[in-house]
Short mmCIF file of C-alpha atoms in Angstrom, two decimals:
data_model
loop_
_atom_site.label_atom_id
_atom_site.label_comp_id
_atom_site.label_asym_id
_atom_site.label_seq_id
_atom_site.Cartn_x
_atom_site.Cartn_y
_atom_site.Cartn_z
CA UNK A 1 -25.78 -5.71 -9.52
CA UNK A 2 -23.53 -8.46 -11.28
CA UNK A 3 -23.46 -7.16 -15.09
CA UNK A 4 -21.12 -9.24 -16.54
CA UNK A 5 -23.90 -12.64 -16.29
CA UNK A 6 -25.58 -10.32 -19.17
CA UNK A 7 -25.49 -9.84 -23.26
CA UNK A 8 -23.82 -6.94 -24.24
CA UNK A 9 -27.17 -6.08 -25.27
CA UNK A 10 -29.14 -6.84 -22.15
CA UNK A 11 -26.36 -4.72 -20.31
CA UNK A 12 -26.40 -1.48 -22.33
CA UNK A 13 -29.97 -1.60 -22.68
CA UNK A 14 -30.17 -1.84 -18.23
CA UNK A 15 -27.51 1.05 -18.87
CA UNK A 16 -29.93 3.23 -21.15
CA UNK A 17 -33.16 2.80 -19.16
CA UNK A 18 -31.03 3.86 -16.09
CA UNK A 19 -29.99 7.01 -17.92
CA UNK A 20 -33.47 8.24 -19.65
CA UNK A 21 -34.59 10.65 -16.58
CA UNK A 22 -30.82 12.36 -17.71
CA UNK A 23 -31.63 12.21 -21.37
CA UNK A 24 -35.08 14.12 -20.29
CA UNK A 25 -33.55 16.33 -18.11
CA UNK A 26 -30.72 17.34 -20.71
CA UNK A 27 -32.67 18.05 -23.82
CA UNK A 28 -34.25 21.70 -21.98
CA UNK A 29 -30.99 22.38 -21.11
CA UNK A 30 -29.32 21.94 -24.35
CA UNK A 31 -32.48 23.92 -26.25
CA UNK A 32 -31.86 26.93 -24.07
CA UNK A 33 -27.87 26.83 -24.81
CA UNK A 34 -28.45 26.33 -28.47
CA UNK A 35 -31.16 28.97 -28.59
CA UNK A 36 -28.77 31.57 -26.82
CA UNK A 37 -25.88 30.73 -28.81
CA UNK A 38 -27.26 30.86 -32.01
CA UNK A 39 -29.02 33.91 -31.15
CA UNK A 40 -25.58 35.34 -30.01
CA UNK A 41 -24.44 35.01 -34.15
CA UNK A 42 -22.76 31.36 -33.47
CA UNK A 43 -23.17 29.76 -36.69
CA UNK A 44 -26.08 27.01 -35.76
CA UNK A 45 -23.58 24.28 -37.20
CA UNK A 46 -20.34 25.33 -34.80
CA UNK A 47 -23.17 25.20 -31.84
CA UNK A 48 -24.38 21.54 -32.38
CA UNK A 49 -20.19 20.31 -33.20
CA UNK A 50 -19.93 22.03 -29.49
CA UNK A 51 -22.38 19.96 -28.07
CA UNK A 52 -21.33 16.90 -29.70
CA UNK A 53 -17.67 17.20 -28.60
CA UNK A 54 -17.89 18.84 -25.25
CA UNK A 55 -20.76 17.72 -23.63
CA UNK A 56 -20.98 19.79 -20.77
CA UNK A 57 -22.92 22.42 -20.35
CA UNK A 58 -20.45 24.93 -18.04
CA UNK A 59 -17.98 24.51 -19.83
CA UNK A 60 -19.50 24.92 -23.44
CA UNK A 61 -21.38 27.50 -22.36
CA UNK A 62 -18.27 29.53 -20.81
CA UNK A 63 -16.35 28.42 -24.12
CA UNK A 64 -19.23 29.46 -26.50
CA UNK A 65 -19.46 33.04 -24.43
CA UNK A 66 -15.90 33.55 -25.47
CA UNK A 67 -16.43 32.64 -28.75
CA UNK A 68 -19.06 35.48 -29.40
CA UNK A 69 -16.62 37.84 -27.96
CA UNK A 70 -13.82 36.81 -29.83
CA UNK A 71 -11.40 35.31 -27.20
CA UNK A 72 -8.12 33.87 -28.49
CA UNK A 73 -8.12 30.33 -28.79
CA UNK A 74 -5.76 29.58 -25.47
CA UNK A 75 -8.11 31.61 -23.34
CA UNK A 76 -10.88 29.70 -24.52
CA UNK A 77 -8.89 26.51 -23.74
CA UNK A 78 -7.35 27.24 -20.70
CA UNK A 79 -11.05 28.51 -19.62
CA UNK A 80 -12.91 25.15 -20.37
CA UNK A 81 -10.10 23.11 -19.30
CA UNK A 82 -10.42 24.60 -15.70
CA UNK A 83 -14.12 24.13 -15.37
CA UNK A 84 -14.26 20.68 -16.60
CA UNK A 85 -11.09 19.60 -14.76
CA UNK A 86 -13.64 17.82 -12.06
CA UNK A 87 -14.47 14.86 -14.55
CA UNK A 88 -10.66 14.28 -14.34
CA UNK A 89 -11.02 13.30 -10.58
CA UNK A 90 -14.85 11.12 -11.23
CA UNK A 91 -13.15 9.45 -14.06
CA UNK A 92 -10.53 8.60 -11.42
CA UNK A 93 -12.92 7.04 -8.95
CA UNK A 94 -15.28 5.84 -11.46
CA UNK A 95 -11.78 3.98 -12.85
CA UNK A 96 -12.22 1.64 -10.20
CA UNK A 97 -15.34 0.09 -11.44
CA UNK A 98 -14.27 -0.39 -14.72
CA UNK A 99 -11.66 -2.87 -13.81
CA UNK A 100 -9.72 -5.09 -16.32
CA UNK A 101 -10.65 -2.53 -19.16
CA UNK A 102 -8.32 -1.92 -22.17
CA UNK A 103 -7.35 1.59 -22.64
CA UNK A 104 -8.55 2.45 -25.45
CA UNK A 105 -12.06 1.39 -24.42
CA UNK A 106 -11.47 3.66 -21.10
CA UNK A 107 -10.64 6.61 -23.62
CA UNK A 108 -14.05 6.20 -25.71
CA UNK A 109 -16.09 5.47 -22.40
CA UNK A 110 -14.43 8.87 -20.90
CA UNK A 111 -16.61 11.08 -22.94
CA UNK A 112 -19.32 10.36 -21.36
CA UNK A 113 -18.71 11.25 -17.91
CA UNK A 114 -20.51 14.02 -16.71
CA UNK A 115 -22.07 14.79 -13.29
CA UNK A 116 -25.30 13.45 -13.73
CA UNK A 117 -23.59 10.14 -14.76
CA UNK A 118 -21.30 9.62 -13.01
CA UNK A 119 -23.19 9.55 -9.79
CA UNK A 120 -25.76 7.49 -11.74
CA UNK A 121 -23.00 4.93 -12.21
CA UNK A 122 -21.14 5.27 -8.83
CA UNK A 123 -24.46 4.09 -7.38
CA UNK A 124 -24.10 0.29 -9.01
CA UNK A 125 -23.16 -1.84 -6.84
CA UNK A 126 -19.99 -3.23 -7.32
CA UNK A 127 -17.81 -3.36 -10.64
CA UNK A 128 -20.01 -2.38 -13.96
CA UNK A 129 -19.16 -3.57 -17.58
CA UNK A 130 -18.46 -0.94 -20.13
CA UNK A 131 -21.73 -1.80 -21.91
CA UNK A 132 -23.66 -0.86 -19.44
CA UNK A 133 -21.93 2.16 -19.04
CA UNK A 134 -21.82 2.66 -22.46
CA UNK A 135 -25.87 2.48 -22.46
CA UNK A 136 -26.09 4.95 -19.64
CA UNK A 137 -24.23 7.59 -21.71
CA UNK A 138 -25.92 6.92 -24.53
CA UNK A 139 -29.41 8.00 -23.28
CA UNK A 140 -28.30 11.50 -22.11
CA UNK A 141 -25.99 11.82 -24.83
CA UNK A 142 -28.90 11.57 -27.61
CA UNK A 143 -31.27 13.94 -25.42
CA UNK A 144 -28.11 16.86 -25.03
CA UNK A 145 -27.44 16.27 -28.76
CA UNK A 146 -30.83 16.73 -30.10
CA UNK A 147 -31.52 19.20 -27.62
CA UNK A 148 -29.20 21.53 -28.72
CA UNK A 149 -30.43 20.45 -32.85
CA UNK A 150 -33.90 21.48 -31.86
CA UNK A 151 -32.37 24.62 -30.30
CA UNK A 152 -30.46 25.42 -33.04
CA UNK A 153 -33.84 25.76 -35.45
CA UNK A 154 -35.61 27.41 -33.14
CA UNK A 155 -32.50 29.93 -32.58
CA UNK A 156 -32.97 30.54 -36.63
CA UNK A 157 -36.70 31.82 -36.10
CA UNK A 158 -36.94 32.81 -32.54
CA UNK A 159 -37.22 36.83 -31.91
CA UNK A 160 -33.99 38.45 -30.16
CA UNK A 161 -35.83 38.90 -27.34
CA UNK A 162 -36.99 35.64 -26.75
CA UNK A 163 -33.76 33.78 -27.26
CA UNK A 164 -32.15 36.55 -25.16
CA UNK A 165 -34.55 35.54 -22.48
CA UNK A 166 -33.84 31.55 -22.87
CA UNK A 167 -30.26 32.22 -21.66
CA UNK A 168 -31.56 32.75 -18.62
CA UNK A 169 -32.40 28.89 -18.35
CA UNK A 170 -28.46 28.05 -17.92
CA UNK A 171 -28.01 30.36 -15.16
CA UNK A 172 -30.85 28.73 -13.23
CA UNK A 173 -29.44 25.26 -13.80
CA UNK A 174 -26.26 26.37 -12.02
CA UNK A 175 -28.07 28.02 -9.06
CA UNK A 176 -30.51 25.13 -8.81
CA UNK A 177 -26.67 22.89 -8.48
CA UNK A 178 -24.85 24.96 -6.11
CA UNK A 179 -27.19 26.28 -3.75
CA UNK A 180 -28.63 23.18 -2.09
CA UNK A 181 -25.13 22.00 -1.59
CA UNK A 182 -23.98 25.17 -0.34
CA UNK A 183 -26.65 25.36 2.52
CA UNK A 184 -25.08 22.10 3.43
CA UNK A 185 -21.18 22.76 3.20
CA UNK A 186 -19.79 25.90 4.38
CA UNK A 187 -16.73 25.37 2.37
CA UNK A 188 -18.58 25.22 -0.63
CA UNK A 189 -20.84 28.10 0.25
CA UNK A 190 -17.52 30.50 1.00
CA UNK A 191 -15.77 29.27 -2.01
CA UNK A 192 -19.06 30.20 -4.32
CA UNK A 193 -18.95 33.77 -2.46
CA UNK A 194 -15.41 33.88 -2.81
CA UNK A 195 -15.55 33.02 -6.46
CA UNK A 196 -18.54 35.76 -7.11
CA UNK A 197 -16.50 38.41 -4.90
CA UNK A 198 -13.51 38.06 -7.20
CA UNK A 199 -15.45 37.92 -10.61
CA UNK A 200 -17.20 41.14 -9.09
CA UNK A 201 -13.43 42.85 -8.75
CA UNK A 202 -12.12 41.90 -12.38
CA UNK A 203 -15.86 43.12 -13.41
CA UNK A 204 -15.52 46.69 -11.75
CA UNK A 205 -12.32 47.52 -10.26
CA UNK A 206 -9.88 49.73 -12.73
CA UNK A 207 -7.08 48.16 -14.13
CA UNK A 208 -8.41 44.94 -13.12
CA UNK A 209 -11.28 45.14 -15.53
CA UNK A 210 -9.10 45.29 -18.36
CA UNK A 211 -8.00 41.19 -17.84
CA UNK A 212 -10.34 39.46 -20.24
CA UNK A 213 -13.01 37.65 -19.36
CA UNK A 214 -11.90 34.13 -19.55
CA UNK A 215 -8.54 34.95 -17.29
CA UNK A 216 -10.91 36.68 -15.17
CA UNK A 217 -13.50 33.62 -14.48
CA UNK A 218 -9.79 31.19 -14.31
CA UNK A 219 -8.28 33.37 -11.63
CA UNK A 220 -11.57 33.53 -9.47
CA UNK A 221 -11.75 30.25 -9.48
CA UNK A 222 -8.71 28.95 -8.51
CA UNK A 223 -7.94 31.47 -6.15
CA UNK A 224 -11.23 30.59 -4.42
CA UNK A 225 -10.43 27.47 -4.38
CA UNK A 226 -6.83 27.67 -2.65
CA UNK A 227 -8.04 30.19 -0.44
CA UNK A 228 -10.83 27.30 1.07
CA UNK A 229 -8.30 24.27 0.95
CA UNK A 230 -6.32 26.59 3.34
CA UNK A 231 -8.92 27.56 5.33
CA UNK A 232 -11.00 24.27 5.14
CA UNK A 233 -8.45 21.12 4.75
CA UNK A 234 -9.83 17.96 4.95
CA UNK A 235 -9.07 16.22 8.32
CA UNK A 236 -6.81 13.22 7.57
CA UNK A 237 -8.44 10.01 7.73
CA UNK A 238 -7.99 7.78 11.06
CA UNK A 239 -6.06 4.63 10.76
CA UNK A 240 -7.15 1.42 12.45
CA UNK A 241 -4.13 1.42 14.52
CA UNK A 242 -4.32 5.14 16.00
CA UNK A 243 -8.43 4.65 16.27
#
């Protein structure tokens, strides 16, 4: 697909159409997040601001949860950084398809990188233009923001029992993401189970249960990842000379 032969509007529109399914999928997830957050006493403008500036379900759900419990800002910052650090790797990979772009434009477009947007962008043949990627990210971002806005308004009027019940939707989304991949990958399954095991230790063991939830999440994730990196190292790629 050769994007640079088209006009800017055409490239943006093509990217927007490509991202429409993600836009529709983001709306109910952000709606459930907003209802749960508002039902947990976060002011609705704060919830909307979190979605518009963070744009990541797992990161902002964890950050909002820590805000609700009164966690200190350094703990919240490090937790969200660890959860969102995968976007650094995605952006490095995606930059190979966006060569020849000014740094400022790259920084602006980097705010639109999510798992689904990254996948759609990498499926395009050859290089892609900044306008195509901007259109690709615009739809999902709009769906995420509108879903959050609708959820904050609904959270103000829904009874607490229903608001808390909608929190299950976020966990269901995480399960839907992890389980299919874990069924096909022993390293991923091991990392997930180890992280769950470490989290349980921090939850129930004396002394360990005094560690703040944010730091417990960080330590569990890093420990599980480190153990799996040692246990399941990637095989070095074979060079043409050695094959």
